[in-house]
Amino acid sequence: MDRALPKSKWNSKKITTIAGVTAIVLLISGSIYFTSGKSKLNVDTERITISEIGKGKFQEFIPVNGIVMPLSTIYLDATEGGRVEEKYVEDGAMMKKGDPILRLSNTDLELTLSNQETAVFDVLTQMQNTRNNAQQNTVSKLNQLADVDNELKEAERKYQMNKKLFDQRIIGLQEFKASENEYTHQVRKKRLADRILSQDSVSVKQQLKQMNESYERMSNALQLMKKKVGDLIVRAPVDGQLTSMDAEIGQNKNKGERLGQIDVLSGFKVRADIDEHYITRIFPGLTGDFSLADKVYKLRIKKVYTQVTNGRFQVDMEFLGKAPEKVRRGQTLQVRLALGDETTALLLARGGFYQQTGGNWIFKLSSDGKTAYKTDIQLGRQNPDYYEILSGLKPGDKVITSSYENFGDVQELVLKQ
C-alpha cells in the first residue's frame, strides 16, 4: 500500500533564493563597509617610522645659509674714466691707505688740465702787467702832482707879494689881478690833480681786486682739475685687503665703473638670505647660532635689508663675543635663526606625513600597537626638528610620521611585524 511522503522544506528553488539574498546582503554590507571609510591596509612596520609624543624644550627657528663677510667694505669706483695703463698690485694684496693700485690714462682730461694751466698763467701775467702799469701811472700822476704843487706855491708867492705891493700903490690893478687869477687857477688845478690821483688809485685797486678774484677762481678750478688728473691713479682709501679686482691693462673703464673693493679686516659679519615668507617676523635683535670646530657661536641680527629679490631678502648678523679664529671671508655657515624664546611644548617629530595631511591629521597607533587609525590634530609652531602640538595628541601617544604616499584613502592601518 502506497504512503504519502512529507514535502521537503529545502527544495532547490528555495535554496537558490536564499543564496541570492545572502549574496546581495554580503555585497551591500561590503559596499557599506568599504565606502563608510573603514577600509584597512596591511603595513609592514619596518617600512614606516613610528614616533612617540613627548614634552620638551621647544624653540621656533629656521635654518639659513650665511656668508662670512668683512665688517666693512669700501668699494673702488673709477672717479674718472680712462684706459688702464698700469697695475701696481694684484687681487688679494694687503694695502695701506694711499697705496697706488692702478693707473688710468685720459688724454682729454690731461689736455683740459694743460689748457687750464695756460689760462691761469695768462691771468697771472695780465694781473702782473696791470699792477706794473698801475704803478707807472701812479708815479706819473705823482710827478704831475709835484709840478702842480710847485706851480701853486709859486703862484701863491706872487699873489701875496703883489697884494702887498698893490696895497702900497706900487703896482697897478692889472698886474695884481693877473697874479690873483694865476693863483686861483693853480688852486683849482691842484684840487683837480688830487681828485684824479684819488680816483685813479680807487680804479686800480678795484681792477686788481677783480683780477685777484678771477685768479683765485681759476686757481681753484686748476687745483680741482689737478685732483681729477691725480685720481687717474687709483689709491687705497683705507687699510685692508684688495678683493674683486676687475681691471686689465688696455681695458677702458667708464666714470663710476666698479674697479674692485677694499675689505677692512678689523672684523667679520655674516650676511644671510631668508625666504620672504618670514619678512614680517625678522627684525634687528633676533639671535641665531652655528657650530664650527665642535663649538657653538652666537650671532645677532644687526641690519635687515627689506628689498626682496627672487623671493628672498637679506640680513646682516654680528658675532656675539669673539669670532671664531678659523672663520674666513666667503665661508658658508649653517645658521639656526631663532624666531622666538625657548618654551616647553608637546612635540611631534617632523616627517613625510605632513605632505599628505597638511598637519590636519595623523595615523595614531592603538594601545596594543597592532593598528593605527586617523586622528585629527592641530599643529602650532615648527622648527626643522619638531612640530608643536596644540590639540589631538597627548604625551606617550605613538604616531606614524613617515610618508603616507602609498596609503591612499584608507582609514585604518594593520601593522604587521
Coordinates of C-alpha atoms in Angstrom, one line a residue:
M1 CA 0.0 0.0 0.0
D2 CA 1.4 3.3 -1.0
R3 CA 2.1 6.0 1.6
A4 CA 2.4 9.8 1.0
L5 CA 5.9 11.2 1.8
P6 CA 6.1 14.6 3.6
K7 CA 7.1 17.5 1.4
S8 CA 10.8 18.8 1.8
K9 CA 11.2 22.3 3.1
W10 CA 14.6 22.9 1.4
N11 CA 13.9 22.5 -2.2
S12 CA 16.3 23.7 -4.8
K13 CA 14.3 26.8 -5.6
K14 CA 14.2 27.9 -2.0
I15 CA 18.0 27.3 -1.6
T16 CA 18.7 29.3 -4.7
T17 CA 16.6 32.2 -3.4
I18 CA 18.3 32.2 0.0
A19 CA 21.7 32.1 -1.6
G20 CA 20.9 35.0 -3.8
V21 CA 19.6 37.1 -1.0
T22 CA 22.6 36.3 1.1
A23 CA 25.0 37.3 -1.7
I24 CA 23.1 40.6 -2.1
V25 CA 23.3 41.2 1.6
L26 CA 27.0 40.5 1.6
L27 CA 27.6 42.7 -1.4
I28 CA 25.7 45.5 0.2
S29 CA 27.5 45.0 3.5
G30 CA 30.8 45.0 1.8
S31 CA 30.0 48.1 -0.1
I32 CA 28.8 49.9 3.1
Y33 CA 31.9 48.7 4.8
F34 CA 34.4 50.0 2.2
T35 CA 32.5 53.2 1.4
S36 CA 32.0 54.1 5.1
G37 CA 35.7 55.0 5.5
K38 CA 36.6 51.8 7.5
S39 CA 38.9 50.4 4.8
K40 CA 42.1 48.8 6.1
L41 CA 45.6 48.3 4.8
N42 CA 48.2 45.9 5.9
V43 CA 51.5 47.7 6.6
D44 CA 55.0 46.3 7.4
T45 CA 56.3 48.2 10.5
E46 CA 59.8 48.0 9.0
R47 CA 58.7 50.3 6.2
I48 CA 57.3 53.1 8.4
T49 CA 58.6 55.4 11.1
I50 CA 56.9 55.4 14.4
S51 CA 57.5 58.4 16.8
E52 CA 56.4 58.9 20.4
I53 CA 54.8 62.2 21.5
G54 CA 56.5 63.8 24.5
K55 CA 57.1 67.1 26.2
G56 CA 60.3 69.0 25.9
K57 CA 62.1 72.3 25.2
F58 CA 60.9 73.9 22.0
Q59 CA 62.2 76.9 20.2
E60 CA 61.0 78.0 16.8
F61 CA 63.9 78.6 14.4
I62 CA 64.7 78.4 10.7
P63 CA 67.9 77.2 9.1
V64 CA 69.5 79.8 6.9
N65 CA 72.8 79.9 5.0
G66 CA 75.1 82.8 6.0
I67 CA 78.2 84.0 4.1
V68 CA 81.1 85.4 6.1
M69 CA 81.9 89.0 5.0
P70 CA 84.3 91.7 6.3
L71 CA 82.8 94.0 8.9
S72 CA 83.0 96.9 6.4
T73 CA 83.8 97.1 2.7
I74 CA 85.0 100.1 0.7
Y75 CA 84.2 100.0 -3.0
L76 CA 86.6 101.3 -5.6
D77 CA 84.9 103.1 -8.4
A78 CA 86.5 105.0 -11.3
T79 CA 86.3 108.6 -10.3
E80 CA 87.3 109.5 -13.9
G81 CA 87.1 107.3 -16.9
G82 CA 90.2 106.1 -18.8
R83 CA 92.3 103.4 -20.2
V84 CA 94.1 101.0 -17.8
E85 CA 97.8 101.7 -18.3
E86 CA 99.5 100.1 -15.3
K87 CA 98.6 97.8 -12.4
Y88 CA 100.7 98.1 -9.3
V89 CA 99.2 95.2 -7.3
E90 CA 97.1 92.1 -7.9
D91 CA 93.8 90.9 -6.4
G92 CA 94.2 89.8 -2.8
A93 CA 97.1 92.2 -1.9
M94 CA 97.2 93.8 1.5
M95 CA 97.0 97.5 1.1
K96 CA 97.9 100.6 3.3
K97 CA 95.9 103.8 3.0
G98 CA 97.2 105.8 0.0
D99 CA 99.0 102.9 -1.7
P100 CA 98.6 103.0 -5.5
I101 CA 96.5 100.2 -7.1
L102 CA 96.4 101.1 -10.8
R103 CA 96.9 104.0 -13.2
L104 CA 94.4 105.2 -15.9
S105 CA 95.1 107.5 -18.8
N106 CA 92.7 110.1 -20.1
T107 CA 94.1 112.4 -22.8
D108 CA 91.0 114.7 -22.8
L109 CA 91.4 115.3 -19.1
E110 CA 95.1 115.9 -19.4
L111 CA 94.5 118.3 -22.3
T112 CA 91.9 120.2 -20.3
L113 CA 94.4 120.5 -17.4
S114 CA 97.0 121.9 -19.8
N115 CA 94.6 124.5 -21.1
Q116 CA 93.5 125.4 -17.6
E117 CA 97.1 125.9 -16.5
T118 CA 97.7 128.1 -19.6
A119 CA 94.6 130.2 -18.7
V120 CA 95.7 130.7 -15.2
F121 CA 99.2 131.7 -16.3
D122 CA 97.6 134.2 -18.7
V123 CA 95.5 135.7 -16.0
L124 CA 98.5 135.9 -13.7
T125 CA 100.6 137.6 -16.4
Q126 CA 97.8 140.1 -17.1
M127 CA 97.4 140.8 -13.5
Q128 CA 101.1 141.5 -13.2
N129 CA 101.1 143.8 -16.2
T130 CA 98.1 145.7 -14.8
R131 CA 99.9 146.1 -11.5
N132 CA 103.1 147.4 -13.3
N133 CA 101.1 149.8 -15.4
A134 CA 99.2 151.0 -12.4
Q135 CA 102.4 151.6 -10.6
Q136 CA 103.9 153.5 -13.6
N137 CA 100.7 155.5 -13.9
T138 CA 100.8 156.4 -10.2
V139 CA 104.4 157.5 -10.5
S140 CA 103.4 159.7 -13.4
K141 CA 100.5 161.2 -11.6
L142 CA 102.6 161.9 -8.5
N143 CA 105.2 163.7 -10.7
Q144 CA 102.4 165.8 -12.2
L145 CA 101.1 166.5 -8.8
A146 CA 104.5 167.6 -7.6
D147 CA 104.6 170.0 -10.6
V148 CA 101.2 171.3 -9.7
D149 CA 102.2 171.8 -6.1
N150 CA 105.3 173.7 -7.2
E151 CA 103.3 175.9 -9.6
L152 CA 100.7 176.6 -6.9
K153 CA 103.3 177.7 -4.4
E154 CA 104.9 180.0 -6.9
A155 CA 101.6 181.5 -7.9
E156 CA 100.7 181.9 -4.2
R157 CA 104.0 183.7 -3.5
K158 CA 103.5 186.1 -6.4
Y159 CA 99.9 186.8 -5.4
Q160 CA 100.9 187.5 -1.8
M161 CA 103.7 189.8 -2.8
N162 CA 101.6 191.6 -5.4
K163 CA 98.9 192.1 -2.9
K164 CA 101.2 193.9 -0.6
L165 CA 102.6 196.0 -3.4
F166 CA 99.1 196.8 -4.7
D167 CA 98.1 197.9 -1.2
Q168 CA 101.2 200.2 -1.2
R169 CA 100.2 201.6 -4.6
I170 CA 103.5 200.3 -6.0
I171 CA 101.9 198.2 -8.8
G172 CA 98.8 198.6 -10.8
L173 CA 95.5 196.8 -10.5
Q174 CA 96.0 194.8 -13.7
E175 CA 99.3 193.3 -12.5
F176 CA 97.7 192.4 -9.2
K177 CA 94.6 190.8 -10.8
A178 CA 96.9 188.7 -13.1
S179 CA 98.7 187.2 -10.2
E180 CA 95.4 186.7 -8.4
N181 CA 93.9 184.8 -11.4
E182 CA 97.0 182.7 -11.7
Y183 CA 96.9 181.8 -8.0
T184 CA 93.2 180.9 -8.3
H185 CA 93.9 178.8 -11.4
Q186 CA 96.7 176.9 -9.7
V187 CA 94.4 176.2 -6.7
R188 CA 91.8 174.6 -9.0
K189 CA 94.4 172.7 -10.8
K190 CA 95.7 171.3 -7.5
R191 CA 92.3 170.2 -6.5
L192 CA 91.7 168.5 -9.9
A193 CA 95.1 166.7 -9.7
D194 CA 94.3 165.4 -6.2
R195 CA 90.9 164.2 -7.4
I196 CA 92.3 162.5 -10.5
L197 CA 95.0 160.8 -8.4
S198 CA 92.4 159.6 -5.9
Q199 CA 90.1 158.2 -8.5
D200 CA 92.9 156.6 -10.4
S201 CA 94.0 154.8 -7.2
V202 CA 90.5 153.5 -6.5
S203 CA 90.1 152.3 -10.0
V204 CA 93.4 150.5 -9.9
K205 CA 92.6 148.8 -6.6
Q206 CA 89.2 147.7 -7.9
Q207 CA 90.7 146.3 -11.1
L208 CA 93.4 144.4 -9.1
K209 CA 90.8 143.1 -6.7
Q210 CA 88.7 141.7 -9.6
M211 CA 91.7 140.2 -11.2
N212 CA 92.7 138.6 -7.9
E213 CA 89.3 137.1 -7.5
S214 CA 89.4 135.8 -11.1
Y215 CA 92.8 134.4 -10.4
E216 CA 91.7 132.6 -7.2
R217 CA 88.7 131.1 -9.0
M218 CA 90.8 129.9 -11.9
S219 CA 93.4 128.6 -9.4
N220 CA 90.7 126.7 -7.5
A221 CA 89.5 125.2 -10.8
L222 CA 93.1 124.3 -11.7
Q223 CA 93.6 122.5 -8.4
L224 CA 90.3 120.7 -8.9
M225 CA 91.5 119.7 -12.4
K226 CA 94.8 118.5 -11.0
K227 CA 92.9 116.4 -8.5
K228 CA 90.8 114.9 -11.2
V229 CA 94.0 114.0 -13.1
G230 CA 95.5 112.7 -9.9
D231 CA 92.5 110.5 -9.5
L232 CA 93.6 108.6 -12.6
I233 CA 95.9 106.9 -10.2
V234 CA 93.5 104.8 -8.1
R235 CA 94.7 104.5 -4.4
A236 CA 93.6 102.5 -1.4
P237 CA 91.2 104.7 0.7
V238 CA 91.8 102.6 3.8
D239 CA 94.0 99.8 5.2
G240 CA 92.7 96.4 4.1
Q241 CA 92.7 93.7 1.5
L242 CA 92.1 94.3 -2.1
T243 CA 89.5 91.9 -3.5
S244 CA 87.2 91.6 -6.5
M245 CA 89.7 93.4 -8.7
D246 CA 88.2 93.9 -12.2
A247 CA 90.7 95.7 -14.4
E248 CA 93.2 94.6 -17.0
I249 CA 95.9 96.6 -18.9
G250 CA 94.4 98.1 -22.0
Q251 CA 90.9 97.9 -20.8
N252 CA 88.7 101.0 -20.9
K253 CA 86.8 102.0 -17.8
N254 CA 83.9 104.4 -17.7
K255 CA 83.5 107.0 -15.0
G256 CA 81.8 105.4 -11.9
E257 CA 82.5 101.9 -13.0
R258 CA 83.4 99.4 -10.3
L259 CA 87.1 98.5 -10.2
G260 CA 87.3 96.4 -7.0
Q261 CA 86.9 96.8 -3.3
I262 CA 88.9 97.0 -0.1
D263 CA 87.8 94.7 2.7
V264 CA 88.6 96.2 6.2
L265 CA 89.8 93.2 8.2
S266 CA 89.1 94.6 11.6
G267 CA 86.2 92.1 12.0
F268 CA 83.6 89.9 10.3
K269 CA 79.9 89.8 9.9
V270 CA 77.5 87.2 8.4
R271 CA 75.1 88.0 5.6
A272 CA 72.2 85.6 5.3
D273 CA 69.4 85.0 2.7
I274 CA 66.0 84.4 4.2
D275 CA 62.7 83.4 2.5
E276 CA 60.3 86.3 2.1
H277 CA 57.7 84.3 3.9
Y278 CA 59.4 85.3 7.2
I279 CA 59.9 89.0 6.4
T280 CA 57.3 90.2 8.9
R281 CA 58.9 88.2 11.7
I282 CA 62.5 89.2 11.2
F283 CA 63.9 92.3 12.9
P284 CA 67.2 93.5 14.5
G285 CA 68.0 91.8 17.7
L286 CA 66.9 88.3 16.8
T287 CA 69.7 85.7 17.6
G288 CA 71.0 82.6 16.0
D289 CA 73.8 80.1 16.4
F290 CA 76.0 77.9 14.3
S291 CA 78.6 75.2 15.0
L292 CA 82.2 75.3 13.9
A293 CA 85.0 73.0 15.1
D294 CA 82.7 71.4 17.7
K295 CA 81.9 74.8 19.3
V296 CA 78.7 76.8 19.2
Y297 CA 78.9 80.5 18.3
K298 CA 76.1 83.1 18.8
L299 CA 75.0 85.7 16.2
R300 CA 72.6 88.6 16.4
I301 CA 70.8 90.4 13.5
K302 CA 72.1 93.9 13.2
K303 CA 70.5 95.1 10.0
V304 CA 67.6 93.9 7.8
Y305 CA 67.5 94.7 4.1
T306 CA 63.8 94.7 3.3
Q307 CA 64.3 94.6 -0.5
V308 CA 63.0 91.3 -1.8
T309 CA 64.9 89.7 -4.8
N310 CA 63.8 86.3 -6.2
G311 CA 61.6 85.7 -3.2
R312 CA 64.4 86.3 -0.7
F313 CA 65.7 89.2 1.4
Q314 CA 69.0 89.6 3.3
V315 CA 70.1 90.4 6.9
D316 CA 73.5 91.2 8.4
M317 CA 74.4 89.4 11.6
E318 CA 77.2 90.3 14.1
F319 CA 79.1 87.9 16.3
L320 CA 78.2 88.0 20.0
G321 CA 81.6 87.8 21.5
K322 CA 84.8 86.9 19.7
A323 CA 84.5 85.5 16.1
P324 CA 85.9 82.0 15.5
E325 CA 89.7 82.1 14.7
K326 CA 89.2 79.7 11.8
V327 CA 86.4 81.7 10.1
R328 CA 87.4 83.1 6.7
R329 CA 85.8 85.6 4.2
G330 CA 83.4 83.8 1.9
Q331 CA 82.9 80.9 4.2
T332 CA 79.3 79.5 4.3
L333 CA 77.8 78.9 7.7
Q334 CA 74.6 76.9 8.6
V335 CA 72.8 79.2 11.0
R336 CA 69.8 78.3 13.2
L337 CA 67.9 81.6 13.4
A338 CA 65.6 81.7 16.4
L339 CA 62.1 83.3 15.8
G340 CA 61.1 83.2 19.5
D341 CA 62.1 82.3 23.0
E342 CA 62.6 78.7 24.2
T343 CA 59.4 77.2 25.8
T344 CA 58.1 73.8 27.0
A345 CA 55.7 72.2 24.5
L346 CA 54.2 68.9 23.3
L347 CA 56.5 67.8 20.5
L348 CA 55.9 65.9 17.3
A349 CA 58.8 64.8 15.2
R350 CA 58.8 66.1 11.6
G351 CA 58.3 63.6 8.8
G352 CA 56.9 63.0 5.4
F353 CA 53.3 62.6 6.7
Y354 CA 52.9 66.4 6.5
Q355 CA 52.9 66.4 2.7
Q356 CA 49.7 64.3 2.5
T357 CA 47.9 65.6 5.6
G358 CA 48.9 69.3 5.8
G359 CA 49.3 68.7 9.5
N360 CA 45.5 68.3 9.9
W361 CA 45.5 64.6 10.9
I362 CA 47.9 61.7 11.5
F363 CA 47.8 58.0 12.0
K364 CA 47.8 57.2 15.7
L365 CA 48.7 53.7 17.0
S366 CA 46.2 51.8 19.1
S367 CA 47.1 50.9 22.7
D368 CA 48.2 47.4 21.7
G369 CA 50.2 48.7 18.8
K370 CA 48.6 46.4 16.2
T371 CA 46.6 49.0 14.3
A372 CA 46.8 52.7 13.5
Y373 CA 43.8 55.0 12.7
K374 CA 43.3 58.5 11.6
T375 CA 43.2 61.2 14.3
D376 CA 42.6 64.9 13.8
I377 CA 45.3 67.1 15.2
Q378 CA 46.2 70.8 15.4
L379 CA 49.8 72.0 15.0
G380 CA 51.3 75.3 16.0
R381 CA 54.9 76.5 15.6
Q382 CA 57.6 74.4 14.0
N383 CA 61.3 74.1 13.5
P384 CA 63.4 71.8 11.4
D385 CA 63.1 69.0 14.0
Y386 CA 59.7 69.3 15.6
Y387 CA 56.1 70.5 15.3
E388 CA 54.4 72.0 18.3
I389 CA 51.1 70.1 19.1
L390 CA 48.2 72.2 20.1
S391 CA 45.5 69.5 20.3
G392 CA 44.6 65.9 19.3
L393 CA 47.5 64.1 20.9
K394 CA 49.0 63.6 24.4
P395 CA 52.3 62.6 25.9
G396 CA 53.0 58.9 25.3
D397 CA 50.9 58.6 22.1
K398 CA 52.7 56.9 19.2
V399 CA 52.1 58.1 15.7
I400 CA 53.4 57.3 12.2
T401 CA 55.5 60.2 10.9
S402 CA 56.8 58.7 7.7
S403 CA 55.2 59.4 4.3
Y404 CA 51.6 58.4 3.7
E405 CA 52.0 58.4 -0.1
N406 CA 51.2 54.7 -0.5
F407 CA 48.3 54.6 1.9
G408 CA 45.7 56.0 -0.4
D409 CA 42.4 56.8 1.4
V410 CA 42.4 54.0 3.9
Q411 CA 41.2 54.9 7.4
E412 CA 43.0 52.2 9.3
L413 CA 46.3 50.5 9.1
V414 CA 47.0 46.9 10.3
L415 CA 50.6 46.8 11.4
K416 CA 52.5 43.6 10.7
Q417 CA 55.8 42.7 12.4

